[in-house]
PDB file of C-alpha atoms in Angstrom:
ATOM      1  CA  UNK A   1       5.562  -3.880  33.418  1.00 43.00           C
ATOM      2  CA  UNK A   2       3.602  -0.665  33.886  1.00 53.00           C
ATOM      3  CA  UNK A   3       0.234  -0.887  35.597  1.00 55.00           C
ATOM      4  CA  UNK A   4      -0.866   2.591  34.475  1.00 64.00           C
ATOM      5  CA  UNK A   5      -1.058   3.685  30.859  1.00 68.00           C
ATOM      6  CA  UNK A   6       1.782   6.199  30.200  1.00 69.00           C
ATOM      7  CA  UNK A   7      -0.706   8.628  28.663  1.00 71.00           C
ATOM      8  CA  UNK A   8      -2.941   8.529  31.731  1.00 73.00           C
ATOM      9  CA  UNK A   9       0.116   8.875  33.948  1.00 74.00           C
ATOM     10  CA  UNK A  10       1.245  11.969  32.025  1.00 73.00           C
ATOM     11  CA  UNK A  11      -2.195  13.636  32.205  1.00 73.00           C
ATOM     12  CA  UNK A  12      -2.575  12.903  35.927  1.00 74.00           C
ATOM     13  CA  UNK A  13       0.890  14.215  36.777  1.00 77.00           C
ATOM     14  CA  UNK A  14       0.709  17.232  34.439  1.00 75.00           C
ATOM     15  CA  UNK A  15      -2.958  18.335  34.420  1.00 78.00           C
ATOM     16  CA  UNK A  16      -2.218  22.040  34.002  1.00 83.00           C
ATOM     17  CA  UNK A  17       0.254  21.448  31.180  1.00 84.00           C
ATOM     18  CA  UNK A  18      -2.186  19.127  29.405  1.00 82.00           C
ATOM     19  CA  UNK A  19      -5.054  21.617  29.843  1.00 84.00           C
ATOM     20  CA  UNK A  20      -2.922  24.376  28.309  1.00 88.00           C
ATOM     21  CA  UNK A  21      -2.083  22.119  25.359  1.00 86.00           C
ATOM     22  CA  UNK A  22      -5.803  21.433  24.860  1.00 86.00           C
ATOM     23  CA  UNK A  23      -6.731  25.126  25.004  1.00 89.00           C
ATOM     24  CA  UNK A  24      -3.886  26.068  22.668  1.00 90.00           C
ATOM     25  CA  UNK A  25      -4.958  23.424  20.151  1.00 88.00           C
ATOM     26  CA  UNK A  26      -8.607  24.484  20.489  1.00 89.00           C
ATOM     27  CA  UNK A  27      -7.618  28.067  19.710  1.00 90.00           C
ATOM     28  CA  UNK A  28      -5.414  26.950  16.811  1.00 89.00           C
ATOM     29  CA  UNK A  29      -8.371  25.050  15.372  1.00 88.00           C
ATOM     30  CA  UNK A  30     -10.632  28.135  15.672  1.00 89.00           C
ATOM     31  CA  UNK A  31     -12.815  26.227  18.133  1.00 87.00           C
ATOM     32  CA  UNK A  32     -15.169  29.101  18.949  1.00 91.00           C
ATOM     33  CA  UNK A  33     -15.697  29.794  15.253  1.00 92.00           C
ATOM     34  CA  UNK A  34     -16.483  26.122  14.659  1.00 92.00           C
ATOM     35  CA  UNK A  35     -18.891  26.119  17.621  1.00 93.00           C
ATOM     36  CA  UNK A  36     -20.672  29.154  16.177  1.00 93.00           C
ATOM     37  CA  UNK A  37     -21.125  27.390  12.833  1.00 92.00           C
ATOM     38  CA  UNK A  38     -22.413  24.234  14.540  1.00 93.00           C
ATOM     39  CA  UNK A  39     -24.856  26.277  16.663  1.00 92.00           C
ATOM     40  CA  UNK A  40     -26.178  28.206  13.645  1.00 92.00           C
ATOM     41  CA  UNK A  41     -26.847  25.093  11.590  1.00 92.00           C
ATOM     42  CA  UNK A  42     -28.254  23.288  14.623  1.00 91.00           C
ATOM     43  CA  UNK A  43     -30.753  26.146  14.952  1.00 89.00           C
ATOM     44  CA  UNK A  44     -31.741  25.625  11.305  1.00 88.00           C
ATOM     45  CA  UNK A  45     -32.049  21.873  11.834  1.00 89.00           C
ATOM     46  CA  UNK A  46     -33.845  21.587  15.157  1.00 87.00           C
ATOM     47  CA  UNK A  47     -37.409  22.472  14.089  1.00 84.00           C
ATOM     48  CA  UNK A  48     -37.590  20.393  10.859  1.00 86.00           C
ATOM     49  CA  UNK A  49     -35.899  17.524  12.705  1.00 88.00           C
ATOM     50  CA  UNK A  50     -38.525  17.605  15.460  1.00 87.00           C
ATOM     51  CA  UNK A  51     -41.358  17.900  12.935  1.00 86.00           C
ATOM     52  CA  UNK A  52     -40.177  14.783  11.095  1.00 86.00           C
ATOM     53  CA  UNK A  53     -39.798  12.828  14.317  1.00 86.00           C
ATOM     54  CA  UNK A  54     -43.234  13.776  15.617  1.00 85.00           C
ATOM     55  CA  UNK A  55     -44.869  12.918  12.281  1.00 84.00           C
ATOM     56  CA  UNK A  56     -43.210   9.492  12.209  1.00 84.00           C
ATOM     57  CA  UNK A  57     -43.477   8.593  15.892  1.00 86.00           C
ATOM     58  CA  UNK A  58     -47.073   9.808  16.204  1.00 82.00           C
ATOM     59  CA  UNK A  59     -47.998   6.775  14.118  1.00 82.00           C
ATOM     60  CA  UNK A  60     -47.290   4.612  17.183  1.00 83.00           C
ATOM     61  CA  UNK A  61     -47.561   7.120  20.073  1.00 83.00           C
ATOM     62  CA  UNK A  62     -50.237   9.680  20.886  1.00 84.00           C
ATOM     63  CA  UNK A  63     -49.087  13.099  19.664  1.00 83.00           C
ATOM     64  CA  UNK A  64     -49.894  14.865  22.948  1.00 84.00           C
ATOM     65  CA  UNK A  65     -47.771  12.369  24.889  1.00 85.00           C
ATOM     66  CA  UNK A  66     -44.962  12.755  22.364  1.00 86.00           C
ATOM     67  CA  UNK A  67     -45.013  16.557  22.589  1.00 86.00           C
ATOM     68  CA  UNK A  68     -44.936  16.374  26.393  1.00 86.00           C
ATOM     69  CA  UNK A  69     -41.836  14.170  26.126  1.00 86.00           C
ATOM     70  CA  UNK A  70     -40.263  16.648  23.713  1.00 87.00           C
ATOM     71  CA  UNK A  71     -40.752  19.469  26.219  1.00 87.00           C
ATOM     72  CA  UNK A  72     -38.814  17.465  28.808  1.00 87.00           C
ATOM     73  CA  UNK A  73     -36.128  16.466  26.294  1.00 87.00           C
ATOM     74  CA  UNK A  74     -35.603  19.977  24.923  1.00 87.00           C
ATOM     75  CA  UNK A  75     -35.047  21.337  28.429  1.00 87.00           C
ATOM     76  CA  UNK A  76     -31.735  19.451  28.305  1.00 87.00           C
ATOM     77  CA  UNK A  77     -30.758  21.340  25.132  1.00 87.00           C
ATOM     78  CA  UNK A  78     -32.381  24.788  25.266  1.00 86.00           C
ATOM     79  CA  UNK A  79     -33.096  25.557  28.945  1.00 84.00           C
ATOM     80  CA  UNK A  80     -36.140  27.728  29.505  1.00 82.00           C
ATOM     81  CA  UNK A  81     -37.240  27.739  25.864  1.00 83.00           C
ATOM     82  CA  UNK A  82     -38.506  24.186  25.377  1.00 85.00           C
ATOM     83  CA  UNK A  83     -42.200  25.121  25.610  1.00 87.00           C
ATOM     84  CA  UNK A  84     -41.772  27.966  23.112  1.00 84.00           C
ATOM     85  CA  UNK A  85     -40.073  25.651  20.596  1.00 84.00           C
ATOM     86  CA  UNK A  86     -42.725  22.946  21.022  1.00 86.00           C
ATOM     87  CA  UNK A  87     -45.474  25.574  20.658  1.00 85.00           C
ATOM     88  CA  UNK A  88     -44.065  26.525  17.240  1.00 81.00           C
ATOM     89  CA  UNK A  89     -43.812  22.849  16.387  1.00 83.00           C
ATOM     90  CA  UNK A  90     -47.439  22.204  17.370  1.00 83.00           C
ATOM     91  CA  UNK A  91     -48.626  25.189  15.325  1.00 81.00           C
ATOM     92  CA  UNK A  92     -47.038  23.628  12.250  1.00 80.00           C
ATOM     93  CA  UNK A  93     -48.390  20.152  13.021  1.00 79.00           C
ATOM     94  CA  UNK A  94     -51.919  21.563  13.249  1.00 79.00           C
ATOM     95  CA  UNK A  95     -51.603  22.202   9.499  1.00 76.00           C
ATOM     96  CA  UNK A  96     -49.745  19.036   8.545  1.00 74.00           C
ATOM     97  CA  UNK A  97     -52.015  18.561   5.530  1.00 72.00           C
ATOM     98  CA  UNK A  98     -49.830  21.085   3.654  1.00 72.00           C
ATOM     99  CA  UNK A  99     -46.835  18.741   3.909  1.00 75.00           C
ATOM    100  CA  UNK A 100     -46.042  17.237   0.510  1.00 77.00           C
ATOM    101  CA  UNK A 101     -43.131  15.178  -0.751  1.00 81.00           C
ATOM    102  CA  UNK A 102     -41.138  18.261  -1.743  1.00 82.00           C
ATOM    103  CA  UNK A 103     -41.518  19.844   1.700  1.00 80.00           C
ATOM    104  CA  UNK A 104     -40.774  16.499   3.373  1.00 81.00           C
ATOM    105  CA  UNK A 105     -37.520  16.082   1.437  1.00 86.00           C
ATOM    106  CA  UNK A 106     -36.619  19.720   2.143  1.00 86.00           C
ATOM    107  CA  UNK A 107     -37.134  19.211   5.888  1.00 85.00           C
ATOM    108  CA  UNK A 108     -35.067  16.019   5.782  1.00 86.00           C
ATOM    109  CA  UNK A 109     -32.253  17.949   4.081  1.00 87.00           C
ATOM    110  CA  UNK A 110     -32.318  20.769   6.642  1.00 86.00           C
ATOM    111  CA  UNK A 111     -32.521  18.239   9.481  1.00 88.00           C
ATOM    112  CA  UNK A 112     -29.239  16.712   8.327  1.00 87.00           C
ATOM    113  CA  UNK A 113     -27.378  20.030   7.975  1.00 87.00           C
ATOM    114  CA  UNK A 114     -26.558  20.374  11.671  1.00 88.00           C
ATOM    115  CA  UNK A 115     -25.014  16.895  11.812  1.00 88.00           C
ATOM    116  CA  UNK A 116     -23.067  17.454   8.591  1.00 88.00           C
ATOM    117  CA  UNK A 117     -21.515  20.666   9.923  1.00 90.00           C
ATOM    118  CA  UNK A 118     -20.793  18.957  13.255  1.00 90.00           C
ATOM    119  CA  UNK A 119     -18.990  16.171  11.396  1.00 88.00           C
ATOM    120  CA  UNK A 120     -16.869  18.764   9.568  1.00 88.00           C
ATOM    121  CA  UNK A 121     -16.035  20.506  12.856  1.00 90.00           C
ATOM    122  CA  UNK A 122     -15.085  17.198  14.495  1.00 89.00           C
ATOM    123  CA  UNK A 123     -12.840  16.361  11.523  1.00 86.00           C
ATOM    124  CA  UNK A 124     -10.949  19.620  12.136  1.00 87.00           C
ATOM    125  CA  UNK A 125     -10.467  18.693  15.800  1.00 88.00           C
ATOM    126  CA  UNK A 126      -9.261  15.194  14.835  1.00 83.00           C
ATOM    127  CA  UNK A 127      -7.152  16.416  11.916  1.00 79.00           C
ATOM    128  CA  UNK A 128      -4.364  13.964  12.791  1.00 70.00           C
ATOM    129  CA  UNK A 129      -6.782  11.130  11.979  1.00 68.00           C
ATOM    130  CA  UNK A 130      -8.000  12.696   8.729  1.00 63.00           C
ATOM    131  CA  UNK A 131      -4.393  13.021   7.508  1.00 60.00           C
ATOM    132  CA  UNK A 132      -3.929   9.263   7.884  1.00 63.00           C
ATOM    133  CA  UNK A 133      -7.324   8.032   6.759  1.00 67.00           C
ATOM    134  CA  UNK A 134     -10.235   9.652   4.964  1.00 70.00           C
ATOM    135  CA  UNK A 135     -13.867   8.627   5.245  1.00 69.00           C
ATOM    136  CA  UNK A 136     -15.717   7.473   2.127  1.00 73.00           C
ATOM    137  CA  UNK A 137     -18.070  10.177   0.905  1.00 72.00           C
ATOM    138  CA  UNK A 138     -21.059   7.812   1.026  1.00 79.00           C
ATOM    139  CA  UNK A 139     -20.423   7.233   4.727  1.00 76.00           C
ATOM    140  CA  UNK A 140     -20.284  10.995   5.297  1.00 76.00           C
ATOM    141  CA  UNK A 141     -23.487  11.375   3.285  1.00 80.00           C
ATOM    142  CA  UNK A 142     -25.413   8.759   5.264  1.00 82.00           C
ATOM    143  CA  UNK A 143     -23.971   9.483   8.715  1.00 83.00           C
ATOM    144  CA  UNK A 144     -26.305  12.443   9.506  1.00 84.00           C
ATOM    145  CA  UNK A 145     -29.348  10.328   8.662  1.00 86.00           C
ATOM    146  CA  UNK A 146     -28.009   7.595  10.922  1.00 86.00           C
ATOM    147  CA  UNK A 147     -27.922  10.115  13.759  1.00 86.00           C
ATOM    148  CA  UNK A 148     -31.467  11.226  12.974  1.00 86.00           C
ATOM    149  CA  UNK A 149     -32.590   7.592  13.215  1.00 88.00           C
ATOM    150  CA  UNK A 150     -30.638   7.134  16.457  1.00 87.00           C
ATOM    151  CA  UNK A 151     -32.173  10.238  18.066  1.00 87.00           C
ATOM    152  CA  UNK A 152     -35.626   9.104  16.968  1.00 87.00           C
ATOM    153  CA  UNK A 153     -35.019   5.708  18.567  1.00 88.00           C
ATOM    154  CA  UNK A 154     -33.863   7.329  21.815  1.00 86.00           C
ATOM    155  CA  UNK A 155     -36.916   9.620  21.786  1.00 86.00           C
ATOM    156  CA  UNK A 156     -39.238   6.651  21.242  1.00 86.00           C
ATOM    157  CA  UNK A 157     -37.666   4.664  24.073  1.00 87.00           C
ATOM    158  CA  UNK A 158     -37.588   7.753  26.294  1.00 84.00           C
ATOM    159  CA  UNK A 159     -41.304   8.354  25.760  1.00 86.00           C
ATOM    160  CA  UNK A 160     -42.191   4.869  26.990  1.00 86.00           C
ATOM    161  CA  UNK A 161     -39.846   5.238  29.970  1.00 85.00           C
ATOM    162  CA  UNK A 162     -41.304   8.624  30.958  1.00 83.00           C
ATOM    163  CA  UNK A 163     -44.889   7.369  30.647  1.00 81.00           C
ATOM    164  CA  UNK A 164     -44.059   4.479  32.978  1.00 81.00           C
ATOM    165  CA  UNK A 165     -42.243   6.716  35.462  1.00 79.00           C
ATOM    166  CA  UNK A 166     -45.085   9.251  35.500  1.00 78.00           C
ATOM    167  CA  UNK A 167     -47.473   6.391  36.222  1.00 77.00           C
ATOM    168  CA  UNK A 168     -45.253   5.311  39.124  1.00 74.00           C
ATOM    169  CA  UNK A 169     -45.363   8.889  40.440  1.00 68.00           C
ATOM    170  CA  UNK A 170     -49.122   8.628  40.816  1.00 65.00           C
ATOM    171  CA  UNK A 171     -48.809   5.699  43.186  1.00 62.00           C
ATOM    172  CA  UNK A 172     -48.281   5.654  46.960  1.00 61.00           C
ATOM    173  CA  UNK A 173     -45.903   3.476  48.942  1.00 58.00           C
ATOM    174  CA  UNK A 174     -47.513   2.095  52.103  1.00 59.00           C
ATOM    175  CA  UNK A 175     -45.222   0.749  54.842  1.00 61.00           C
ATOM    176  CA  UNK A 176     -46.471  -0.143  58.326  1.00 60.00           C
ATOM    177  CA  UNK A 177     -49.584   1.913  57.850  1.00 62.00           C
ATOM    178  CA  UNK A 178     -47.727   5.025  56.632  1.00 61.00           C
ATOM    179  CA  UNK A 179     -48.261   6.238  53.065  1.00 63.00           C
ATOM    180  CA  UNK A 180     -45.683   8.116  50.993  1.00 60.00           C
ATOM    181  CA  UNK A 181     -46.255   9.584  47.563  1.00 67.00           C
ATOM    182  CA  UNK A 182     -43.829   8.389  44.882  1.00 64.00           C
ATOM    183  CA  UNK A 183     -44.181  11.646  42.923  1.00 69.00           C
ATOM    184  CA  UNK A 184     -40.857  13.107  44.063  1.00 72.00           C
ATOM    185  CA  UNK A 185     -39.044   9.819  43.489  1.00 73.00           C
ATOM    186  CA  UNK A 186     -40.572   9.606  40.014  1.00 79.00           C
ATOM    187  CA  UNK A 187     -39.408  13.132  39.120  1.00 83.00           C
ATOM    188  CA  UNK A 188     -35.842  12.294  40.143  1.00 86.00           C
ATOM    189  CA  UNK A 189     -35.919   9.107  38.076  1.00 86.00           C
ATOM    190  CA  UNK A 190     -37.157  11.058  35.043  1.00 84.00           C
ATOM    191  CA  UNK A 191     -34.372  13.613  35.520  1.00 86.00           C
ATOM    192  CA  UNK A 192     -31.646  10.977  35.778  1.00 87.00           C
ATOM    193  CA  UNK A 193     -33.074   9.093  32.794  1.00 86.00           C
ATOM    194  CA  UNK A 194     -32.799  12.326  30.797  1.00 86.00           C
ATOM    195  CA  UNK A 195     -29.188  12.843  31.883  1.00 88.00           C
ATOM    196  CA  UNK A 196     -28.387   9.254  30.901  1.00 89.00           C
ATOM    197  CA  UNK A 197     -29.931   9.789  27.466  1.00 87.00           C
ATOM    198  CA  UNK A 198     -27.950  13.008  27.080  1.00 88.00           C
ATOM    199  CA  UNK A 199     -24.691  11.213  27.940  1.00 90.00           C
ATOM    200  CA  UNK A 200     -25.460   8.416  25.466  1.00 89.00           C
ATOM    201  CA  UNK A 201     -26.106  10.919  22.654  1.00 89.00           C
ATOM    202  CA  UNK A 202     -22.853  12.793  23.322  1.00 90.00           C
ATOM    203  CA  UNK A 203     -20.915   9.529  23.609  1.00 89.00           C
ATOM    204  CA  UNK A 204     -22.364   8.406  20.264  1.00 88.00           C
ATOM    205  CA  UNK A 205     -21.100  11.624  18.665  1.00 88.00           C
ATOM    206  CA  UNK A 206     -17.606  11.070  20.068  1.00 88.00           C
ATOM    207  CA  UNK A 207     -17.660   7.409  19.029  1.00 87.00           C
ATOM    208  CA  UNK A 208     -18.938   7.661  15.455  1.00 85.00           C
ATOM    209  CA  UNK A 209     -18.133  11.197  14.240  1.00 82.00           C
ATOM    210  CA  UNK A 210     -14.308  11.093  14.090  1.00 81.00           C
ATOM    211  CA  UNK A 211     -12.681   9.270  11.189  1.00 76.00           C
ATOM    212  CA  UNK A 212     -11.851   5.855  12.614  1.00 72.00           C
ATOM    213  CA  UNK A 213     -13.786   5.076  15.766  1.00 69.00           C
ATOM    214  CA  UNK A 214     -12.619   5.906  19.263  1.00 74.00           C
ATOM    215  CA  UNK A 215     -12.602   3.201  21.864  1.00 80.00           C
ATOM    216  CA  UNK A 216     -15.960   2.863  23.597  1.00 82.00           C
ATOM    217  CA  UNK A 217     -14.260   3.667  26.906  1.00 81.00           C
ATOM    218  CA  UNK A 218     -12.892   7.005  25.685  1.00 81.00           C
ATOM    219  CA  UNK A 219     -16.231   7.919  24.098  1.00 84.00           C
ATOM    220  CA  UNK A 220     -18.184   7.104  27.267  1.00 86.00           C
ATOM    221  CA  UNK A 221     -15.748   8.955  29.525  1.00 83.00           C
ATOM    222  CA  UNK A 222     -15.855  11.974  27.209  1.00 84.00           C
ATOM    223  CA  UNK A 223     -19.651  11.797  26.946  1.00 86.00           C
ATOM    224  CA  UNK A 224     -20.117  11.501  30.712  1.00 88.00           C
ATOM    225  CA  UNK A 225     -17.741  14.391  31.416  1.00 86.00           C
ATOM    226  CA  UNK A 226     -19.278  16.680  28.785  1.00 88.00           C
ATOM    227  CA  UNK A 227     -22.810  15.689  29.823  1.00 88.00           C
ATOM    228  CA  UNK A 228     -22.271  16.395  33.520  1.00 89.00           C
ATOM    229  CA  UNK A 229     -20.534  19.706  32.774  1.00 90.00           C
ATOM    230  CA  UNK A 230     -23.403  20.676  30.488  1.00 90.00           C
ATOM    231  CA  UNK A 231     -25.880  19.906  33.273  1.00 91.00           C
ATOM    232  CA  UNK A 232     -24.142  22.463  35.485  1.00 92.00           C
ATOM    233  CA  UNK A 233     -23.915  25.017  32.687  1.00 91.00           C
ATOM    234  CA  UNK A 234     -27.505  24.614  31.476  1.00 90.00           C
ATOM    235  CA  UNK A 235     -28.882  25.118  34.991  1.00 89.00           C
ATOM    236  CA  UNK A 236     -26.769  28.278  35.238  1.00 90.00           C
ATOM    237  CA  UNK A 237     -28.039  29.437  31.826  1.00 86.00           C
ATOM    238  CA  UNK A 238     -31.635  28.725  32.808  1.00 85.00           C
ATOM    239  CA  UNK A 239     -31.223  30.757  35.988  1.00 86.00           C
ATOM    240  CA  UNK A 240     -29.468  33.608  34.154  1.00 84.00           C
ATOM    241  CA  UNK A 241     -32.003  33.890  31.328  1.00 81.00           C
ATOM    242  CA  UNK A 242     -34.858  33.624  33.819  1.00 77.00           C
ATOM    243  CA  UNK A 243     -33.651  36.240  36.328  1.00 79.00           C
ATOM    244  CA  UNK A 244     -30.831  38.538  35.217  1.00 67.00           C
ATOM    245  CA  UNK A 245     -30.876  38.565  31.434  1.00 70.00           C
ATOM    246  CA  UNK A 246     -32.304  41.544  29.530  1.00 74.00           C
ATOM    247  CA  UNK A 247     -32.381  39.704  26.195  1.00 75.00           C
ATOM    248  CA  UNK A 248     -36.129  40.257  25.804  1.00 74.00           C
ATOM    249  CA  UNK A 249     -35.666  44.013  26.195  1.00 76.00           C
ATOM    250  CA  UNK A 250     -33.020  44.160  23.467  1.00 76.00           C
ATOM    251  CA  UNK A 251     -34.337  41.607  20.949  1.00 76.00           C
ATOM    252  CA  UNK A 252     -38.101  41.684  21.523  1.00 75.00           C
ATOM    253  CA  UNK A 253     -39.861  39.092  19.346  1.00 74.00           C
ATOM    254  CA  UNK A 254     -36.507  37.484  18.475  1.00 80.00           C
ATOM    255  CA  UNK A 255     -35.845  36.582  22.115  1.00 82.00           C
ATOM    256  CA  UNK A 256     -36.604  32.863  21.774  1.00 82.00           C
ATOM    257  CA  UNK A 257     -34.379  32.443  18.704  1.00 85.00           C
ATOM    258  CA  UNK A 258     -31.510  34.368  20.325  1.00 87.00           C
ATOM    259  CA  UNK A 259     -31.656  32.397  23.586  1.00 87.00           C
ATOM    260  CA  UNK A 260     -31.836  29.088  21.700  1.00 88.00           C
ATOM    261  CA  UNK A 261     -28.862  30.129  19.561  1.00 90.00           C
ATOM    262  CA  UNK A 262     -26.807  31.185  22.602  1.00 90.00           C
ATOM    263  CA  UNK A 263     -27.614  27.912  24.375  1.00 90.00           C
ATOM    264  CA  UNK A 264     -26.615  25.913  21.308  1.00 92.00           C
ATOM    265  CA  UNK A 265     -23.399  27.941  21.009  1.00 93.00           C
ATOM    266  CA  UNK A 266     -22.396  27.133  24.595  1.00 92.00           C
ATOM    267  CA  UNK A 267     -23.344  23.464  24.142  1.00 92.00           C
ATOM    268  CA  UNK A 268     -21.385  23.218  20.870  1.00 93.00           C
ATOM    269  CA  UNK A 269     -18.328  24.849  22.466  1.00 93.00           C
ATOM    270  CA  UNK A 270     -18.402  22.338  25.310  1.00 92.00           C
ATOM    271  CA  UNK A 271     -18.912  19.441  22.883  1.00 92.00           C
ATOM    272  CA  UNK A 272     -15.982  20.464  20.666  1.00 92.00           C
ATOM    273  CA  UNK A 273     -13.766  21.212  23.662  1.00 90.00           C
ATOM    274  CA  UNK A 274     -14.446  17.689  24.925  1.00 88.00           C
ATOM    275  CA  UNK A 275     -13.498  16.346  21.499  1.00 88.00           C
ATOM    276  CA  UNK A 276     -10.284  18.396  21.655  1.00 89.00           C
ATOM    277  CA  UNK A 277      -9.425  16.814  25.019  1.00 87.00           C
ATOM    278  CA  UNK A 278      -9.831  13.342  23.508  1.00 85.00           C
ATOM    279  CA  UNK A 279      -7.819  14.332  20.415  1.00 83.00           C
ATOM    280  CA  UNK A 280      -4.917  15.700  22.457  1.00 84.00           C
ATOM    281  CA  UNK A 281      -4.978  12.637  24.714  1.00 81.00           C
ATOM    282  CA  UNK A 282      -4.638  10.464  21.597  1.00 78.00           C
ATOM    283  CA  UNK A 283      -1.702  12.551  20.392  1.00 77.00           C
ATOM    284  CA  UNK A 284       0.340  12.206  23.580  1.00 73.00           C
ATOM    285  CA  UNK A 285       3.447  10.167  22.734  1.00 64.00           C
ATOM    286  CA  UNK A 286       3.982   6.898  24.548  1.00 51.00           C
ATOM    287  CA  UNK A 287       6.828   8.679  26.317  1.00 52.00           C
ATOM    288  CA  UNK A 288       4.256  11.050  27.775  1.00 47.00           C
ATOM    289  CA  UNK A 289       5.271  14.096  25.728  1.00 51.00           C
ATOM    290  CA  UNK A 290       2.426  15.781  23.821  1.00 53.00           C
ATOM    291  CA  UNK A 291       2.993  16.565  20.160  1.00 56.00           C
ATOM    292  CA  UNK A 292       2.660  20.102  18.885  1.00 54.00           C
ATOM    293  CA  UNK A 293      -0.957  20.953  18.019  1.00 54.00           C
ATOM    294  CA  UNK A 294      -1.924  20.753  14.357  1.00 53.00           C
ATOM    295  CA  UNK A 295      -3.762  23.973  13.450  1.00 54.00           C
ATOM    296  CA  UNK A 296      -6.584  24.157  10.940  1.00 53.00           C
ATOM    297  CA  UNK A 297      -5.403  25.258   7.506  1.00 53.00           C
ATOM    298  CA  UNK A 298      -7.355  26.604   4.547  1.00 48.00           C
ATOM    299  CA  UNK A 299      -6.457  26.444   0.887  1.00 46.00           C
ATOM    300  CA  UNK A 300      -5.369  30.084   0.940  1.00 46.00           C
ATOM    301  CA  UNK A 301      -2.865  29.465   3.751  1.00 43.00           C
TER     302      UNK A 301
END
């Protein structure tokens, strides 16, 4: 009786070999090209998605509080550009009377595009699953809207959590006659709550996007790993764009869009690479020998 799963044993004893298999499969699947497509459509989706969420959630939460929460949340996605994105969002919301049913449906369609393209990219990564079982087209049609609802729910819950934590930060802890402000403690709690929300969103993508669900354990491990790596990368990106980058000199008024697109490209690459790790782990034989990667094929090939 083996106490350790043979797949885990293989990965732990051959980490370099497994990493090379993952990178080779990622290249065979045109991973960077897929990440570019996901980033482009995410850029198209992000503003209409946020507009819809603010319009709906402002029915139960003050709009100013909601926008302040969005600034914090967007810092986890587009470091250094959250305030610029929210400023554009607020400018549109100041003229919300122009929103009719046609525009509302159009924004809902564009909001779903990013998730639809992400689903297609994930299906390429998990091609071995698609070959065995295909998802019903109605499920694929409704899945992006399910993610929109899920993100809205997380944003709603996150707003209440942040409001409570900010309130805690305004208090003082008095022990034996000494008073300490809880502001620093509150800021750390808000940061870790944001990281937790980020990990949950990534884990949900890994759990629901592939055809046939992953185990919750694999999705959570993948989400935690990708989330923590993204935290390191986004801080590096924020520092680079804020100190060394000359993007504003080259692109001028397009600077915000370019930086957001580059951030989304890096995030999408990391997300798809994490999915590739999970896919290759699934495809390791019980004997511990990885199967040859299955490259993406087009009709022409």
